[in-house]
Backbone as JSON, one array per atom type, in Angstrom:
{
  "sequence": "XXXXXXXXXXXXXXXXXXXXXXXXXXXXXXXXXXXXXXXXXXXXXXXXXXXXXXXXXXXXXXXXXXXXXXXXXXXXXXXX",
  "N": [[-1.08, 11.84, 22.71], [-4.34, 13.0, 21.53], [-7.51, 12.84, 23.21], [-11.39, 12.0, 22.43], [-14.15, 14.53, 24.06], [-16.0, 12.91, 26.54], [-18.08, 14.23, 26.51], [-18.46, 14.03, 23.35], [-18.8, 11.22, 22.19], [-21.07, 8.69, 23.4], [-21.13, 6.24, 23.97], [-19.29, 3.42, 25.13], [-18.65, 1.99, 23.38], [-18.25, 3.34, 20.88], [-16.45, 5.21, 21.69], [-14.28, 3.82, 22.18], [-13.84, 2.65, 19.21], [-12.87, 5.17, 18.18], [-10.6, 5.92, 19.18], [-9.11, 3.42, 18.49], [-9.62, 4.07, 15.11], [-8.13, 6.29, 15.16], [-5.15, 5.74, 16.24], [-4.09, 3.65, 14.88], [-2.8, 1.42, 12.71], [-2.2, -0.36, 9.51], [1.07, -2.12, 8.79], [1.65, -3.3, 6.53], [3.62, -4.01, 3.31], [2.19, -2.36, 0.32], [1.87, -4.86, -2.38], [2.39, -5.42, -5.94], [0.09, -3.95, -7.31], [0.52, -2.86, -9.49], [-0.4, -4.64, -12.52], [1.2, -6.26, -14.67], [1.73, -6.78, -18.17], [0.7, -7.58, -21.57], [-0.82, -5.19, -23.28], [-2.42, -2.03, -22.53], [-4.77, -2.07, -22.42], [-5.24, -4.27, -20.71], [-3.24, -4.02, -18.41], [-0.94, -2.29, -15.9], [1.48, -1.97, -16.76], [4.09, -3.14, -19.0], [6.5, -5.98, -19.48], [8.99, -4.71, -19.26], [8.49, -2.7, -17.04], [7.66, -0.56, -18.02], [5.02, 1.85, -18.32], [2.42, 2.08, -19.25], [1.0, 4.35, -21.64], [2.4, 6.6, -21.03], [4.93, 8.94, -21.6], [8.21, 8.02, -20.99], [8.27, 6.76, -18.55], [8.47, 4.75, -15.77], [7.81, 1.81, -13.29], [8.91, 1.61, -10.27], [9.14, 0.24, -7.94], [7.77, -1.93, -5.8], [5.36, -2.47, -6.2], [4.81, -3.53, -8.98], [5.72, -5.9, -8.85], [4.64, -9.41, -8.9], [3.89, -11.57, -6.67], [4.01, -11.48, -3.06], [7.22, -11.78, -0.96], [8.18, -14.07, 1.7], [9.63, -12.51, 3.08], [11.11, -9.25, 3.93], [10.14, -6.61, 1.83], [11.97, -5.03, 1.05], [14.16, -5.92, -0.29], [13.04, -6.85, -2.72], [12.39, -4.39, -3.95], [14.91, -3.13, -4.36], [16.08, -4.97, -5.99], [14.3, -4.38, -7.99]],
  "CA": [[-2.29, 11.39, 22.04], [-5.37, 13.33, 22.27], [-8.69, 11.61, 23.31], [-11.86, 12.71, 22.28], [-14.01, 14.67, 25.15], [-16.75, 11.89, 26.77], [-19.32, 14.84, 25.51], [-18.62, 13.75, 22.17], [-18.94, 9.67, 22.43], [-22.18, 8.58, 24.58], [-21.14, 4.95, 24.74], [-17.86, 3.27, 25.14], [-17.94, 1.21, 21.9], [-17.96, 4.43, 20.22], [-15.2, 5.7, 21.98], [-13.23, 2.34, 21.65], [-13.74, 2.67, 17.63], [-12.47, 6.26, 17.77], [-9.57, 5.49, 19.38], [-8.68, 2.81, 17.33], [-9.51, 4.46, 14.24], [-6.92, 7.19, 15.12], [-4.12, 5.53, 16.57], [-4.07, 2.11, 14.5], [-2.41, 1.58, 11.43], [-1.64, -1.52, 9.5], [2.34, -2.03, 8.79], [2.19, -4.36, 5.78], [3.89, -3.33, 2.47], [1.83, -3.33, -0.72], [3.05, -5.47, -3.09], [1.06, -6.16, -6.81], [-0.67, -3.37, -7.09], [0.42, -2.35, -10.88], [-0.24, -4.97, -13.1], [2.06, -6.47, -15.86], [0.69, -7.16, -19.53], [1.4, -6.87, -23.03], [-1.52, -4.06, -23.73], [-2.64, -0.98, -21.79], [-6.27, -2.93, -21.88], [-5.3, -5.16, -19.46], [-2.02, -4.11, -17.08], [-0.52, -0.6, -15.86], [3.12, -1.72, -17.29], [5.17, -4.1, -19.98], [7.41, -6.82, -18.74], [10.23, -3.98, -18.38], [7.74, -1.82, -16.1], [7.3, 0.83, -19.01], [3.88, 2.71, -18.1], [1.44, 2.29, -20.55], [0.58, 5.3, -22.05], [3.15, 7.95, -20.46], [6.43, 8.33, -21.75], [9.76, 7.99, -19.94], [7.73, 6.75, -16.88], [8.51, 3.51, -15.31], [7.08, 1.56, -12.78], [10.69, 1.34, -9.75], [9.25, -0.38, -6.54], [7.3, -3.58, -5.38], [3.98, -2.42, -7.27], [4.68, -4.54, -10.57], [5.96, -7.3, -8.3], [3.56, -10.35, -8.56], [4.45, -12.46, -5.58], [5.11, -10.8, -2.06], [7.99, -12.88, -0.39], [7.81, -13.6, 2.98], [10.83, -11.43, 3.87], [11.16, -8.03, 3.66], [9.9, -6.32, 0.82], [12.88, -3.81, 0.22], [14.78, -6.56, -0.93], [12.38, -6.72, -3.87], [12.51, -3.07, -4.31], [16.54, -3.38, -4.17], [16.44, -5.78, -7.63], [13.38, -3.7, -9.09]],
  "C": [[-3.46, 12.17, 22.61], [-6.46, 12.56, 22.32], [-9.63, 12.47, 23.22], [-12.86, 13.1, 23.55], [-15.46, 13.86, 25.21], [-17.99, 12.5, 25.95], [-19.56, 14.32, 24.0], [-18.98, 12.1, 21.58], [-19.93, 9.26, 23.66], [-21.77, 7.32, 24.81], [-19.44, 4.58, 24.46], [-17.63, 2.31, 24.06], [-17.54, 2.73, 20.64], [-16.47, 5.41, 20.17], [-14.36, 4.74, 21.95], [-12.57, 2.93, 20.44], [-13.11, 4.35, 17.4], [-11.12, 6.46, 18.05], [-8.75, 4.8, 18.76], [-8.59, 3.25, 15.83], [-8.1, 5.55, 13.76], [-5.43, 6.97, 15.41], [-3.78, 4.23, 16.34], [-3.65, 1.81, 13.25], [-1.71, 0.19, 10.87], [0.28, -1.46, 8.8], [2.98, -2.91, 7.25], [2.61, -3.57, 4.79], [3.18, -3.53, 1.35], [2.67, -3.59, -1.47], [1.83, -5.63, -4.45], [0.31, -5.28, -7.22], [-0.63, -2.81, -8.93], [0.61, -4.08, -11.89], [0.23, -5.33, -14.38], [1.33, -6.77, -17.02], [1.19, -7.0, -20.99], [0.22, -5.69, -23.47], [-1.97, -3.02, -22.19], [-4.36, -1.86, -21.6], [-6.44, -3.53, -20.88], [-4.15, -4.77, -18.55], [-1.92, -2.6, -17.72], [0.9, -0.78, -16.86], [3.49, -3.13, -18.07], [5.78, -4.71, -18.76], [9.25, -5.95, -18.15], [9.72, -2.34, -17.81], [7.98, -0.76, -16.85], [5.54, 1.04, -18.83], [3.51, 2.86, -19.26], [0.85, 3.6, -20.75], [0.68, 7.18, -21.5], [4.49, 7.65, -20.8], [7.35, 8.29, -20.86], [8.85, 6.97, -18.68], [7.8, 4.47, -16.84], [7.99, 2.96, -13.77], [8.51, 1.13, -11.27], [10.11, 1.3, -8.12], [8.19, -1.66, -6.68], [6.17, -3.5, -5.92], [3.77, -3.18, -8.35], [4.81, -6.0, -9.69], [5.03, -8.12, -8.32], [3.14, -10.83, -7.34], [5.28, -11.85, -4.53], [6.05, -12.23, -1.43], [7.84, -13.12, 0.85], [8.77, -12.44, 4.11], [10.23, -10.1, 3.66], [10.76, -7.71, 2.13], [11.06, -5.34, -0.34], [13.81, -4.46, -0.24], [14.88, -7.02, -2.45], [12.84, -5.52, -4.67], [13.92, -2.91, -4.67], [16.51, -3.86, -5.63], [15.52, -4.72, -8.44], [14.21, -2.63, -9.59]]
}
Protein backbone atom coordinates (compact mmCIF):
# COMPACT_ATOMS: atom_id res chain seq x y z
CA UNK A 1 0.00 0.00 0.00
CA UNK A 2 1.37 3.29 -0.81
CA UNK A 3 0.74 6.30 1.54
CA UNK A 4 0.63 9.64 0.46
CA UNK A 5 3.94 11.86 1.37
CA UNK A 6 3.00 14.13 4.80
CA UNK A 7 4.05 17.12 2.17
CA UNK A 8 0.95 16.47 0.51
CA UNK A 9 -1.75 16.26 3.58
CA UNK A 10 -1.15 19.22 6.27
CA UNK A 11 -3.54 17.73 8.80
CA UNK A 12 -4.27 14.25 9.83
CA UNK A 13 -8.03 14.25 9.02
CA UNK A 14 -6.95 14.77 5.58
CA UNK A 15 -4.68 12.09 5.58
CA UNK A 16 -7.18 9.74 7.45
CA UNK A 17 -9.82 10.51 4.46
CA UNK A 18 -7.14 9.69 1.89
CA UNK A 19 -6.39 6.63 3.18
CA UNK A 20 -9.69 5.53 3.51
CA UNK A 21 -10.77 6.72 0.29
CA UNK A 22 -8.10 4.44 -1.33
CA UNK A 23 -8.09 1.39 0.50
CA UNK A 24 -11.96 1.03 1.43
CA UNK A 25 -14.43 -0.52 -0.56
CA UNK A 26 -17.95 -1.56 0.16
CA UNK A 27 -18.61 -5.52 -0.49
CA UNK A 28 -22.39 -5.50 -0.95
CA UNK A 29 -23.93 -6.88 -4.21
CA UNK A 30 -26.30 -4.67 -6.19
CA UNK A 31 -29.43 -6.01 -6.51
CA UNK A 32 -32.65 -3.92 -8.39
CA UNK A 33 -30.98 -1.85 -10.32
CA UNK A 34 -32.89 -2.59 -13.84
CA UNK A 35 -36.34 -2.14 -13.47
CA UNK A 36 -39.24 -4.45 -14.65
CA UNK A 37 -42.40 -2.98 -16.57
CA UNK A 38 -44.64 -3.46 -19.32
CA UNK A 39 -43.31 -0.18 -21.41
CA UNK A 40 -39.83 1.21 -22.07
CA UNK A 41 -41.44 4.57 -20.30
CA UNK A 42 -41.24 3.20 -17.17
CA UNK A 43 -38.65 -0.05 -16.64
CA UNK A 44 -35.25 -1.17 -18.43
CA UNK A 45 -36.87 -4.84 -19.11
CA UNK A 46 -40.35 -7.01 -19.59
CA UNK A 47 -41.27 -9.64 -17.11
CA UNK A 48 -38.88 -12.10 -19.20
CA UNK A 49 -35.87 -9.49 -18.80
CA UNK A 50 -36.10 -8.57 -22.64
CA UNK A 51 -34.30 -5.00 -22.89
CA UNK A 52 -36.45 -2.50 -24.00
CA UNK A 53 -35.44 -1.19 -27.06
CA UNK A 54 -32.33 -3.49 -28.12
CA UNK A 55 -32.82 -6.62 -29.71
CA UNK A 56 -31.60 -10.06 -28.62
CA UNK A 57 -30.41 -8.38 -25.35
CA UNK A 58 -31.53 -9.63 -22.07
CA UNK A 59 -31.17 -8.60 -18.75
CA UNK A 60 -28.99 -12.37 -16.92
CA UNK A 61 -28.00 -11.34 -13.28
CA UNK A 62 -29.51 -9.86 -9.98
CA UNK A 63 -30.21 -6.33 -11.70
CA UNK A 64 -34.00 -7.10 -12.62
CA UNK A 65 -34.27 -8.84 -9.25
CA UNK A 66 -36.71 -6.82 -7.00
CA UNK A 67 -36.04 -8.13 -3.54
CA UNK A 68 -32.34 -8.76 -2.31
CA UNK A 69 -32.48 -11.97 -0.04
CA UNK A 70 -30.60 -12.07 2.85
CA UNK A 71 -28.30 -14.83 1.57
CA UNK A 72 -26.03 -14.73 -1.00
CA UNK A 73 -26.91 -13.11 -4.04
CA UNK A 74 -25.43 -15.72 -6.59
CA UNK A 75 -28.08 -17.88 -5.71
CA UNK A 76 -30.40 -15.36 -7.36
CA UNK A 77 -28.15 -15.02 -10.25
CA UNK A 78 -28.07 -19.06 -10.44
CA UNK A 79 -32.21 -19.07 -11.17
CA UNK A 80 -31.94 -15.69 -13.28
Amino acid sequence: VLFPSPAQYATDESLFQAILDGNTFFAYHTSGSCRMGMSAATAVCDGRLRVFGVNRLRVADCAAVPVIEAGNTAYQAYIV
